Amino acid sequence: MGLPLEDIPELHDTQTYTLLRKGDALFKQGMSFTGLFLVRSGSLKQVSTTNTDESLVTAYAMPGDLVGLDAIGQNVYPGTALALETTTVSELPQERLSELGAQLPALRQQLCRNLSQEVHNERLMLRLLLRRTAEARLAYFFVAISERFRRRGYSPSRFRLALSRSDISSYLGLTVETVSRTLARFHRQELLTSRGRDFHILDWEGLVRLAEASGRRSGA
Amino acid sequence: MGLPLEDIPELHDTQTYTLLRKGDALFKQGMSFTGLFLVRSGSLKQVSTTNTDESLVTAYAMPGDLVGLDAIGQNVYPGTALALETTTVSELPQERLSELGAQLPALRQQLCRNLSQEVHNERLMLRLLLRRTAEARLAYFFVAISERFRRRGYSPSRFRLALSRSDISSYLGLTVETVSRTLARFHRQELLTSRGRDFHILDWEGLVRLAEASGRRSGA
DNA sequence: CGCGTCGTTGAATAGTTTCAATTCTGGTGG
DNA sequence: CCACCAGAATTGAAACTATTCAACGACGCG
């Protein structure tokens, strides 16, 4: 998520808004694909449950993000989208997407571009995270989130993340305890302070440095 | 990679074959996108170098696979494709793809589907690997590779992987030593034997069991 | 106000990396 | 054809990082 697809004005002419309360599901894993959703306010997390009963937080969507892109492939939503707070979304039904796609080849192309971009982002980011320490993973996470806030016009240094610690740990493949301890260390090093779900980035440079270093000795 | 896009017959009507010798680059990271490639024989790895000079093996392509899908987004190849052995590929130039896309809406749609599918696969697989032990990662890797060989009509239990140990370790986010030790353990447990780059799966069930377990205590 | 969930902290343990030393292998040139 | 070499793969021991288990404090909601 975090796609620059919102540039396409046609996607914004929608009247159908939906209001979700905290904990409501926008769609559930396994439901057949009916359309994409554009987040207007609030935020959502996407949770995928594997065949081994693990449930993983696989995406986080904030206002301006499109939700449901990964459902196009199988025509089925591959995870459940849960509102993390009071949230409004507008729907882009499948039929309307096809219509628009027929009228505007550019739209279809842009959609492909975005998907392709995502393939690459995820491949690289996750593979990068795979060989990084908890410290580097969290630093990377906050740098990325902060940039998303900035691009959306919010403050990049102070923000509220509706995700719980346990959501964050799931997203990064760590345990809650490790996330908590690492945040405490960041606080001590005056990189980033947090009170509950409010975060305040103090030392952007320092975070970026940690995020780019693997946290391990050899730079390979 | 490993996409079921080869079902589209139009993609196969190509005369331009290219021969690559071991170590040759099909394209290099940063080159602007000129088209996709279909692997006819041999195999390739895709290596992406990050801004921090790490180079990661991000994909492995065998006969029947499409290479270059992740270049569509930025119009630039996001990694270097290197032949692991003598390899032949046929090119699907960008112009031809657009032509075909205009004639056959189904093709464009299928391409989107494949991309969307990949987004989901990578998200889930890598996030799964993120919280798994080396043992589970390798088991998962061999199960996945074996299934790819089976789908392509090769033996799923005996195969030659042109990837070096170091390529595998990079792909899975481990060190060479850990891969080596874990393979040795698999051998002792009579799950999988290997001599150099030839592998022989002895106990499919056992491998699947390891791949699905996280390798950690809590099943969360 | 109490209860449950979320978040934090501590100590012991398990798993991976690191560094160093060999062994094995495939390709090359004599 | 064989010996040799360099890179690849393996193995061992020590250092380090994250997880596990357990206990406790904080917060929000009914």
Short mmCIF file of C-alpha atoms (C1' of nucleotides) in Angstrom, two decimals:
data_model
loop_
_atom_site.label_atom_id
_atom_site.label_comp_id
_atom_site.label_asym_id
_atom_site.label_seq_id
_atom_site.Cartn_x
_atom_site.Cartn_y
_atom_site.Cartn_z
CA MET A 1 0.00 0.00 0.00
CA GLY A 2 1.01 3.62 -0.07
CA LEU A 3 0.52 3.84 -3.82
CA PRO A 4 0.57 7.02 -5.88
CA LEU A 5 -2.60 5.96 -7.62
CA GLU A 6 -4.64 8.64 -5.98
CA ASP A 7 -3.41 10.96 -8.69
CA ILE A 8 -6.08 9.61 -10.99
CA PRO A 9 -9.00 11.98 -10.58
CA GLU A 10 -11.62 9.55 -11.88
CA LEU A 11 -11.07 7.38 -8.87
CA HIS A 12 -12.24 10.15 -6.61
CA ASP A 13 -15.69 10.78 -8.14
CA THR A 14 -17.57 8.45 -5.92
CA GLN A 15 -20.53 9.10 -3.73
CA THR A 16 -20.69 5.82 -1.87
CA TYR A 17 -19.02 6.27 1.46
CA THR A 18 -18.94 3.62 4.10
CA LEU A 19 -18.46 4.22 7.78
CA LEU A 20 -16.58 1.63 9.81
CA ARG A 21 -16.20 1.52 13.55
CA LYS A 22 -13.14 0.20 15.33
CA GLY A 23 -12.89 -3.54 14.78
CA ASP A 24 -15.33 -3.67 11.86
CA ALA A 25 -14.24 -5.71 8.86
CA LEU A 26 -14.30 -4.02 5.46
CA PHE A 27 -14.01 -7.44 3.89
CA LYS A 28 -13.03 -10.85 5.14
CA GLN A 29 -10.43 -13.28 3.93
CA GLY A 30 -11.84 -15.59 1.28
CA MET A 31 -14.70 -13.33 0.17
CA SER A 32 -14.82 -12.97 -3.58
CA PHE A 33 -13.47 -9.75 -5.00
CA THR A 34 -16.04 -7.00 -5.46
CA GLY A 35 -13.87 -3.95 -5.79
CA LEU A 36 -11.14 -1.75 -4.38
CA PHE A 37 -11.54 0.70 -1.53
CA LEU A 38 -10.05 4.11 -1.06
CA VAL A 39 -9.45 5.14 2.54
CA ARG A 40 -10.88 8.59 3.28
CA SER A 41 -10.20 8.88 6.99
CA GLY A 42 -9.00 6.60 9.78
CA SER A 43 -6.91 3.52 9.12
CA LEU A 44 -7.06 -0.21 8.54
CA LYS A 45 -4.85 -3.21 8.92
CA GLN A 46 -4.93 -6.26 6.70
CA VAL A 47 -4.55 -9.60 8.44
CA SER A 48 -3.90 -12.83 6.58
CA THR A 49 -4.37 -16.18 8.24
CA THR A 50 -2.26 -18.96 6.82
CA ASN A 51 -3.20 -22.60 6.58
CA THR A 52 -1.24 -23.14 9.76
CA ASP A 53 -3.40 -20.77 11.79
CA GLU A 54 -0.85 -18.07 12.04
CA SER A 55 -2.32 -14.64 11.53
CA LEU A 56 0.00 -12.03 10.15
CA VAL A 57 -0.49 -8.32 9.73
CA THR A 58 0.41 -7.88 6.07
CA ALA A 59 -0.47 -4.27 5.38
CA TYR A 60 -1.42 -0.98 6.96
CA ALA A 61 -3.60 1.55 5.14
CA MET A 62 -3.99 5.22 5.91
CA PRO A 63 -6.07 7.94 4.22
CA GLY A 64 -5.33 8.06 0.50
CA ASP A 65 -4.31 4.41 0.28
CA LEU A 66 -6.03 1.85 -1.89
CA VAL A 67 -7.05 -1.38 -0.21
CA GLY A 68 -7.70 -4.65 -1.99
CA LEU A 69 -5.14 -4.54 -4.79
CA ASP A 70 -3.82 -7.94 -3.87
CA ALA A 71 -7.29 -9.44 -4.37
CA ILE A 72 -7.30 -8.97 -8.14
CA GLY A 73 -5.12 -11.98 -8.74
CA GLN A 74 -7.30 -14.68 -7.29
CA ASN A 75 -10.57 -12.74 -7.42
CA VAL A 76 -10.69 -13.30 -3.70
CA TYR A 77 -9.58 -11.10 -0.82
CA PRO A 78 -6.45 -12.74 0.56
CA GLY A 79 -6.88 -11.24 4.00
CA THR A 80 -9.29 -9.51 6.32
CA ALA A 81 -9.30 -5.70 6.46
CA LEU A 82 -10.05 -4.43 9.94
CA ALA A 83 -10.70 -0.83 10.93
CA LEU A 84 -8.26 0.25 13.63
CA GLU A 85 -10.41 3.24 14.55
CA THR A 86 -13.45 5.01 13.17
CA THR A 87 -12.82 4.96 9.46
CA THR A 88 -14.51 6.00 6.24
CA VAL A 89 -13.83 4.45 2.86
CA SER A 90 -15.33 4.81 -0.59
CA GLU A 91 -15.81 1.83 -2.81
CA LEU A 92 -14.62 1.44 -6.38
CA PRO A 93 -16.73 -1.46 -7.59
CA GLN A 94 -15.22 -3.90 -10.01
CA GLU A 95 -17.67 -2.96 -12.82
CA ARG A 96 -16.81 0.67 -12.52
CA LEU A 97 -13.11 -0.20 -12.66
CA SER A 98 -13.58 -2.18 -15.86
CA GLU A 99 -15.63 0.65 -17.39
CA LEU A 100 -13.00 3.17 -16.55
CA GLY A 101 -10.29 0.81 -17.71
CA ALA A 102 -11.98 0.54 -21.07
CA GLN A 103 -12.37 4.29 -21.43
CA LEU A 104 -8.96 5.20 -20.12
CA PRO A 105 -6.22 2.82 -21.14
CA ALA A 106 -3.95 4.98 -19.04
CA LEU A 107 -5.77 3.91 -15.92
CA ARG A 108 -5.35 0.24 -16.55
CA GLN A 109 -1.72 0.81 -17.33
CA GLN A 110 -1.23 2.82 -14.19
CA LEU A 111 -2.82 0.05 -12.19
CA CYS A 112 -0.36 -2.43 -13.67
CA ARG A 113 2.48 -0.08 -12.91
CA ASN A 114 1.43 0.22 -9.33
CA LEU A 115 1.17 -3.50 -8.96
CA SER A 116 4.54 -4.07 -10.54
CA GLN A 117 6.02 -1.46 -8.27
CA GLU A 118 4.55 -3.20 -5.28
CA VAL A 119 6.01 -6.54 -6.33
CA HIS A 120 9.41 -4.98 -6.38
CA ASN A 121 8.99 -2.99 -3.16
CA GLU A 122 7.82 -5.96 -1.20
CA ARG A 123 10.49 -8.24 -2.57
CA LEU A 124 13.24 -5.88 -1.76
CA MET A 125 11.97 -4.56 1.53
CA LEU A 126 11.09 -7.90 3.03
CA ARG A 127 14.28 -9.52 1.83
CA LEU A 128 16.16 -6.63 3.34
CA LEU A 129 14.33 -7.06 6.64
CA LEU A 130 15.08 -10.76 6.55
CA ARG A 131 18.74 -10.22 7.37
CA ARG A 132 18.35 -7.31 9.71
CA THR A 133 18.31 -7.02 13.49
CA ALA A 134 15.21 -5.93 15.38
CA GLU A 135 16.75 -2.49 15.81
CA ALA A 136 17.20 -2.02 12.07
CA ARG A 137 13.75 -3.40 11.28
CA LEU A 138 12.01 -0.98 13.60
CA ALA A 139 14.09 1.97 12.41
CA TYR A 140 13.19 1.06 8.85
CA PHE A 141 9.54 0.77 9.79
CA PHE A 142 9.38 4.23 11.34
CA VAL A 143 11.30 5.85 8.52
CA ALA A 144 8.88 4.35 6.02
CA ILE A 145 5.79 5.29 8.01
CA SER A 146 7.07 8.79 8.54
CA GLU A 147 7.60 9.22 4.80
CA ARG A 148 4.09 8.04 4.13
CA PHE A 149 2.73 10.63 6.56
CA ARG A 150 4.81 13.32 4.92
CA ARG A 151 3.61 12.44 1.42
CA ARG A 152 0.03 12.64 2.65
CA GLY A 153 0.60 16.08 4.07
CA TYR A 154 0.71 15.12 7.74
CA SER A 155 3.54 15.84 10.12
CA PRO A 156 6.37 13.35 9.49
CA SER A 157 7.77 13.76 12.98
CA ARG A 158 4.68 13.49 15.19
CA PHE A 159 1.93 11.05 14.48
CA ARG A 160 -0.48 8.56 15.95
CA LEU A 161 -0.26 4.99 14.75
CA ALA A 162 -3.44 3.07 15.40
CA LEU A 163 -1.47 -0.19 15.30
CA SER A 164 -0.86 -1.93 18.60
CA ARG A 165 2.58 -3.16 19.60
CA SER A 166 1.45 -6.60 18.78
CA ASP A 167 0.38 -5.50 15.28
CA ILE A 168 3.76 -3.90 14.72
CA SER A 169 5.58 -6.97 15.92
CA SER A 170 3.54 -9.16 13.63
CA TYR A 171 4.18 -6.85 10.70
CA LEU A 172 7.93 -6.95 11.29
CA GLY A 173 8.20 -10.58 12.25
CA LEU A 174 9.31 -9.96 15.83
CA THR A 175 7.83 -10.60 19.26
CA VAL A 176 5.99 -7.92 21.23
CA GLU A 177 8.67 -7.97 23.88
CA THR A 178 11.43 -7.26 21.41
CA VAL A 179 9.50 -4.34 19.94
CA SER A 180 8.92 -2.92 23.37
CA ARG A 181 12.55 -3.27 24.41
CA THR A 182 13.82 -1.77 21.18
CA LEU A 183 11.49 1.21 21.48
CA ALA A 184 12.80 1.72 25.01
CA ARG A 185 16.34 1.72 23.63
CA PHE A 186 15.39 4.26 20.96
CA HIS A 187 13.98 6.42 23.70
CA ARG A 188 17.17 6.19 25.72
CA GLN A 189 19.21 7.09 22.64
CA GLU A 190 16.86 10.00 22.00
CA LEU A 191 15.95 8.83 18.52
CA LEU A 192 12.23 8.42 18.99
CA THR A 193 9.84 8.75 21.90
CA SER A 194 6.48 7.08 22.25
CA ARG A 195 3.59 7.28 24.62
CA GLY A 196 1.09 4.60 23.83
CA ARG A 197 0.30 5.00 20.17
CA ASP A 198 1.65 8.52 19.76
CA PHE A 199 5.13 8.71 18.31
CA HIS A 200 7.59 11.55 18.05
CA ILE A 201 10.66 11.26 15.89
CA LEU A 202 13.53 13.19 17.46
CA ASP A 203 16.52 12.23 15.34
CA TRP A 204 15.60 11.49 11.73
CA GLU A 205 19.21 11.18 10.63
CA GLY A 206 19.97 8.69 13.32
CA LEU A 207 16.97 6.55 12.46
CA VAL A 208 17.86 6.53 8.78
CA ARG A 209 21.39 5.49 9.67
CA LEU A 210 20.10 2.56 11.69
CA ALA A 211 17.56 1.64 9.02
CA GLU A 212 20.20 1.49 6.32
CA ALA A 213 22.72 -0.44 8.34
CA SER A 214 21.96 -4.12 8.60
CA GLY A 215 22.75 -4.11 12.30
CA ARG A 216 25.22 -6.90 11.55
CA ARG A 217 28.96 -6.76 11.11
CA SER A 218 29.57 -7.58 7.51
CA GLY A 219 28.06 -5.04 5.16
CA ALA A 220 27.33 -7.69 2.55
CA MET B 1 8.33 -15.70 -10.65
CA GLY B 2 6.77 -19.04 -11.31
CA LEU B 3 3.71 -17.50 -12.95
CA PRO B 4 1.04 -19.38 -14.85
CA LEU B 5 1.22 -16.84 -17.63
CA GLU B 6 2.73 -19.29 -20.04
CA ASP B 7 -0.81 -20.43 -20.76
CA ILE B 8 -1.23 -17.52 -23.14
CA PRO B 9 -0.28 -18.91 -26.53
CA GLU B 10 0.46 -15.54 -28.11
CA LEU B 11 3.43 -15.13 -25.84
CA HIS B 12 5.06 -18.15 -27.38
CA ASP B 13 5.08 -17.05 -31.03
CA THR B 14 8.47 -15.53 -31.00
CA GLN B 15 11.44 -16.20 -33.16
CA THR B 16 14.04 -14.10 -31.38
CA TYR B 17 16.02 -16.40 -29.17
CA THR B 18 19.01 -15.26 -27.19
CA LEU B 19 21.79 -17.49 -25.95
CA LEU B 20 23.43 -16.66 -22.65
CA ARG B 21 26.52 -18.25 -21.19
CA LYS B 22 27.07 -18.73 -17.49
CA GLY B 23 27.56 -15.35 -15.86
CA ASP B 24 26.12 -13.32 -18.74
CA ALA B 25 23.67 -10.57 -17.83
CA LEU B 26 20.32 -10.56 -19.57
CA PHE B 27 19.80 -7.02 -18.34
CA LYS B 28 21.42 -4.89 -15.71
CA GLN B 29 19.94 -3.02 -12.80
CA GLY B 30 18.92 0.50 -13.80
CA MET B 31 18.59 -0.17 -17.55
CA SER B 32 15.33 1.14 -18.91
CA PHE B 33 12.61 -1.40 -19.52
CA THR B 34 12.56 -2.86 -23.03
CA GLY B 35 10.49 -5.96 -22.55
CA LEU B 36 9.88 -9.20 -20.72
CA PHE B 37 11.81 -12.42 -21.26
CA LEU B 38 10.59 -15.99 -21.30
CA VAL B 39 13.13 -18.56 -20.15
CA ARG B 40 13.40 -21.46 -22.63
CA SER B 41 16.21 -23.46 -21.07
CA GLY B 42 18.72 -23.02 -18.29
CA SER B 43 18.11 -20.68 -15.37
CA LEU B 44 18.74 -17.17 -14.10
CA LYS B 45 18.95 -15.37 -10.80
CA GLN B 46 17.96 -11.77 -10.25
CA VAL B 47 20.22 -9.75 -8.00
CA SER B 48 19.26 -6.35 -6.62
CA THR B 49 21.82 -4.04 -5.13
CA THR B 50 20.47 -1.62 -2.57
CA ASN B 51 21.69 1.89 -1.91
CA THR B 52 23.70 0.46 0.94
CA ASP B 53 25.74 -1.84 -1.31
CA GLU B 54 24.08 -5.00 -0.20
CA SER B 55 23.33 -7.32 -3.04
CA LEU B 56 20.41 -9.65 -2.58
CA VAL B 57 19.21 -12.52 -4.69
CA THR B 58 15.57 -11.59 -5.18
CA ALA B 59 14.34 -14.17 -7.66
CA TYR B 60 15.17 -17.42 -9.40
CA ALA B 61 13.83 -18.21 -12.86
CA MET B 62 13.61 -21.61 -14.53
CA PRO B 63 12.32 -22.63 -17.94
CA GLY B 64 8.78 -21.35 -18.46
CA ASP B 65 9.18 -18.40 -16.10
CA LEU B 66 8.79 -14.79 -17.12
CA VAL B 67 11.59 -12.45 -16.15
CA GLY B 68 11.25 -8.68 -15.86
CA LEU B 69 7.72 -8.31 -14.53
CA ASP B 70 8.90 -6.14 -11.70
CA ALA B 71 10.40 -3.67 -14.18
CA ILE B 72 7.05 -2.47 -15.50
CA GLY B 73 6.42 -0.23 -12.52
CA GLN B 74 9.38 2.09 -12.84
CA ASN B 75 10.14 1.40 -16.48
CA VAL B 76 13.53 0.33 -15.25
CA TYR B 77 14.89 -3.11 -14.41
CA PRO B 78 15.17 -3.16 -10.62
CA GLY B 79 17.88 -5.79 -10.61
CA THR B 80 20.42 -7.60 -12.73
CA ALA B 81 19.47 -10.93 -14.30
CA LEU B 82 22.43 -13.29 -14.46
CA ALA B 83 22.54 -16.64 -16.24
CA LEU B 84 23.48 -19.41 -13.82
CA GLU B 85 24.37 -21.78 -16.65
CA THR B 86 24.00 -21.87 -20.42
CA THR B 87 20.57 -20.41 -20.93
CA THR B 88 18.24 -19.46 -23.78
CA VAL B 89 15.49 -16.88 -23.53
CA SER B 90 13.08 -15.31 -25.98
CA GLU B 91 12.23 -11.66 -25.77
CA LEU B 92 8.77 -10.14 -25.63
CA PRO B 93 9.47 -6.52 -26.57
CA GLN B 94 7.44 -3.80 -24.95
CA GLU B 95 5.84 -2.72 -28.26
CA ARG B 96 4.68 -6.21 -28.96
CA LEU B 97 3.21 -6.43 -25.49
CA SER B 98 1.25 -3.21 -25.97
CA GLU B 99 0.02 -4.40 -29.37
CA LEU B 100 -1.13 -7.68 -27.94
CA GLY B 101 -2.60 -5.90 -24.95
CA ALA B 102 -4.68 -3.72 -27.25
CA GLN B 103 -5.89 -6.69 -29.30
CA LEU B 104 -6.52 -9.00 -26.41
CA PRO B 105 -7.91 -7.30 -23.33
CA ALA B 106 -7.70 -10.71 -21.71
CA LEU B 107 -3.93 -10.60 -21.91
CA ARG B 108 -3.61 -7.31 -20.14
CA GLN B 109 -6.01 -8.50 -17.53
CA GLN B 110 -4.12 -11.71 -17.07
CA LEU B 111 -0.92 -9.74 -16.65
CA CYS B 112 -2.55 -7.66 -13.94
CA ARG B 113 -3.79 -10.82 -12.28
CA ASN B 114 -0.34 -12.30 -12.26
CA LEU B 115 1.12 -9.19 -10.79
CA SER B 116 -1.53 -8.97 -8.13
CA GLN B 117 -0.95 -12.61 -7.30
CA GLU B 118 2.72 -11.98 -6.95
CA VAL B 119 2.15 -9.08 -4.59
CA HIS B 120 0.20 -11.35 -2.36
CA ASN B 121 2.57 -14.30 -2.62
CA GLU B 122 5.61 -12.28 -1.78
CA ARG B 123 3.92 -10.47 1.07
CA LEU B 124 2.77 -13.63 2.66
CA MET B 125 5.78 -15.79 1.98
CA LEU B 126 8.36 -13.30 3.09
CA ARG B 127 6.40 -12.26 6.15
CA LEU B 128 6.08 -15.92 6.99
CA LEU B 129 9.82 -16.44 6.59
CA LEU B 130 10.48 -13.41 8.74
CA ARG B 131 9.42 -15.23 11.89
CA ARG B 132 10.79 -18.64 11.02
CA THR B 133 13.95 -20.45 11.99
CA ALA B 134 16.62 -21.35 9.44
CA GLU B 135 15.36 -24.91 9.43
CA ALA B 136 11.82 -23.87 8.52
CA ARG B 137 13.02 -21.40 5.90
CA LEU B 138 15.07 -24.00 4.08
CA ALA B 139 12.33 -26.59 4.28
CA TYR B 140 9.91 -24.05 2.84
CA PHE B 141 12.37 -23.19 0.10
CA PHE B 142 12.79 -26.78 -1.03
CA VAL B 143 9.09 -27.51 -0.89
CA ALA B 144 8.41 -24.47 -3.07
CA ILE B 145 11.18 -25.27 -5.53
CA SER B 146 10.10 -28.85 -5.76
CA GLU B 147 6.55 -27.80 -6.58
CA ARG B 148 7.83 -25.53 -9.29
CA PHE B 149 9.76 -28.41 -10.83
CA ARG B 150 6.69 -30.60 -10.67
CA ARG B 151 4.47 -28.02 -12.35
CA ARG B 152 7.00 -27.71 -15.14
CA GLY B 153 6.98 -31.43 -15.68
CA TYR B 154 10.36 -32.22 -14.11
CA SER B 155 10.96 -34.64 -11.28
CA PRO B 156 9.93 -33.02 -8.01
CA SER B 157 12.19 -35.23 -5.96
CA ARG B 158 15.49 -35.08 -7.83
CA PHE B 159 16.75 -31.91 -9.38
CA ARG B 160 19.75 -29.74 -9.97
CA LEU B 161 19.64 -26.20 -8.63
CA ALA B 162 22.11 -23.94 -10.36
CA LEU B 163 22.09 -21.64 -7.33
CA SER B 164 25.17 -21.72 -5.12
CA ARG B 165 24.86 -22.05 -1.35
CA SER B 166 25.63 -18.40 -1.11
CA ASP B 167 22.79 -17.56 -3.52
CA ILE B 168 20.40 -19.64 -1.45
CA SER B 169 21.52 -18.01 1.76
CA SER B 170 21.06 -14.57 0.25
CA TYR B 171 17.62 -15.51 -1.02
CA LEU B 172 16.54 -16.70 2.41
CA GLY B 173 18.26 -14.05 4.45
CA LEU B 174 20.67 -16.42 6.19
CA THR B 175 24.42 -16.92 6.20
CA VAL B 176 26.15 -19.54 4.07
CA GLU B 177 27.27 -21.39 7.16
CA THR B 178 23.76 -21.71 8.51
CA VAL B 179 22.51 -23.07 5.19
CA SER B 180 25.31 -25.59 5.12
CA ARG B 181 24.74 -26.75 8.68
CA THR B 182 21.00 -27.01 8.19
CA LEU B 183 21.43 -29.07 5.03
CA ALA B 184 23.73 -31.35 6.97
CA ARG B 185 21.04 -31.78 9.61
CA PHE B 186 18.44 -32.57 6.92
CA HIS B 187 20.81 -35.19 5.61
CA ARG B 188 21.22 -36.74 9.05
CA GLN B 189 17.44 -36.76 9.51
CA GLU B 190 17.09 -38.34 6.09
CA LEU B 191 14.82 -35.63 4.78
CA LEU B 192 16.94 -34.43 1.90
CA THR B 193 20.37 -35.28 0.55
CA SER B 194 22.58 -33.06 -1.54
CA ARG B 195 25.79 -33.46 -3.43
CA GLY B 196 26.95 -30.10 -4.68
CA ARG B 197 24.05 -28.66 -6.57
CA ASP B 198 22.12 -31.89 -7.01
CA PHE B 199 19.32 -32.40 -4.54
CA HIS B 200 17.24 -35.41 -3.69
CA ILE B 201 14.16 -35.11 -1.54
CA LEU B 202 13.73 -38.26 0.55
CA ASP B 203 10.90 -37.35 2.89
CA TRP B 204 8.41 -34.94 1.36
CA GLU B 205 5.99 -35.20 4.27
CA GLY B 206 8.69 -34.41 6.77
CA LEU B 207 9.83 -31.37 4.84
CA VAL B 208 6.30 -30.03 4.54
CA ARG B 209 5.83 -30.50 8.26
CA LEU B 210 8.96 -28.48 8.99
CA ALA B 211 8.02 -25.84 6.43
CA GLU B 212 4.61 -25.29 7.96
CA ALA B 213 5.79 -25.18 11.52
CA SER B 214 7.36 -21.92 12.47
CA GLY B 215 10.21 -23.67 14.25
CA ARG B 216 9.29 -21.60 17.28
CA ARG B 217 7.30 -22.61 20.31
CA SER B 218 4.16 -20.54 20.16
CA GLY B 219 2.06 -21.27 17.10
CA ALA B 220 0.89 -17.66 16.85
"C1'" DC C 1 -13.92 1.12 40.78
"C1'" DG C 2 -12.53 -3.19 39.06
"C1'" DC C 3 -11.25 -6.01 35.40
"C1'" DG C 4 -9.11 -7.21 31.20
"C1'" DT C 5 -6.08 -6.05 27.64
"C1'" DC C 6 -1.97 -3.85 26.38
"C1'" DG C 7 2.59 -2.67 27.29
"C1'" DT C 8 6.89 -3.03 29.83
"C1'" DT C 9 10.75 -5.24 32.20
"C1'" DG C 10 13.81 -9.18 33.88
"C1'" DA C 11 16.35 -13.61 33.61
"C1'" DA C 12 17.27 -17.81 31.33
"C1'" DT C 13 17.46 -20.23 26.96
"C1'" DA C 14 17.64 -21.23 22.11
"C1'" DG C 15 19.15 -20.02 17.61
"C1'" DT C 16 22.14 -17.45 14.36
"C1'" DT C 17 26.04 -15.11 13.19
"C1'" DT C 18 30.86 -14.43 13.31
"C1'" DC C 19 35.55 -15.72 12.78
"C1'" DA C 20 38.85 -19.19 11.76
"C1'" DA C 21 40.39 -23.40 9.89
"C1'" DT C 22 39.83 -27.25 6.65
"C1'" DT C 23 38.07 -30.00 2.97
"C1'" DC C 24 36.01 -30.46 -1.36
"C1'" DT C 25 35.29 -29.33 -6.27
"C1'" DG C 26 35.58 -27.88 -10.91
"C1'" DG C 27 38.17 -25.72 -14.19
"C1'" DT C 28 42.87 -24.58 -16.11
"C1'" DG C 29 47.28 -25.06 -17.90
"C1'" DG C 30 51.31 -27.76 -18.10
"C1'" DC D 1 45.81 -36.73 -18.34
"C1'" DC D 2 47.02 -35.16 -14.23
"C1'" DA D 3 48.42 -31.71 -10.92
"C1'" DC D 4 47.25 -27.53 -9.23
"C1'" DC D 5 44.68 -23.58 -7.85
"C1'" DA D 6 40.84 -20.61 -6.46
"C1'" DG D 7 36.43 -20.51 -5.18
"C1'" DA D 8 32.79 -23.07 -2.93
"C1'" DA D 9 31.29 -25.73 0.83
"C1'" DT D 10 31.76 -27.61 5.36
"C1'" DT D 11 32.81 -27.78 10.29
"C1'" DG D 12 33.97 -26.03 15.01
"C1'" DA D 13 33.90 -22.72 18.94
"C1'" DA D 14 32.74 -18.30 20.81
"C1'" DA D 15 29.93 -14.06 20.76
"C1'" DC D 16 25.68 -12.09 20.18
"C1'" DT D 17 20.67 -11.42 19.36
"C1'" DA D 18 16.04 -12.62 19.80
"C1'" DT D 19 12.70 -15.57 21.96
"C1'" DT D 20 10.54 -17.61 25.81
"C1'" DC D 21 8.43 -17.57 30.20
"C1'" DA D 22 7.03 -15.02 34.04
"C1'" DA D 23 5.78 -11.09 36.65
"C1'" DC D 24 4.26 -6.53 37.04
"C1'" DG D 25 2.43 -1.69 35.85
"C1'" DA D 26 -0.58 1.21 33.01
"C1'" DC D 27 -4.47 2.27 30.57
"C1'" DG D 28 -9.20 2.30 28.99
"C1'" DC D 29 -13.84 0.60 29.18
"C1'" DG D 30 -17.83 -0.97 31.27
#
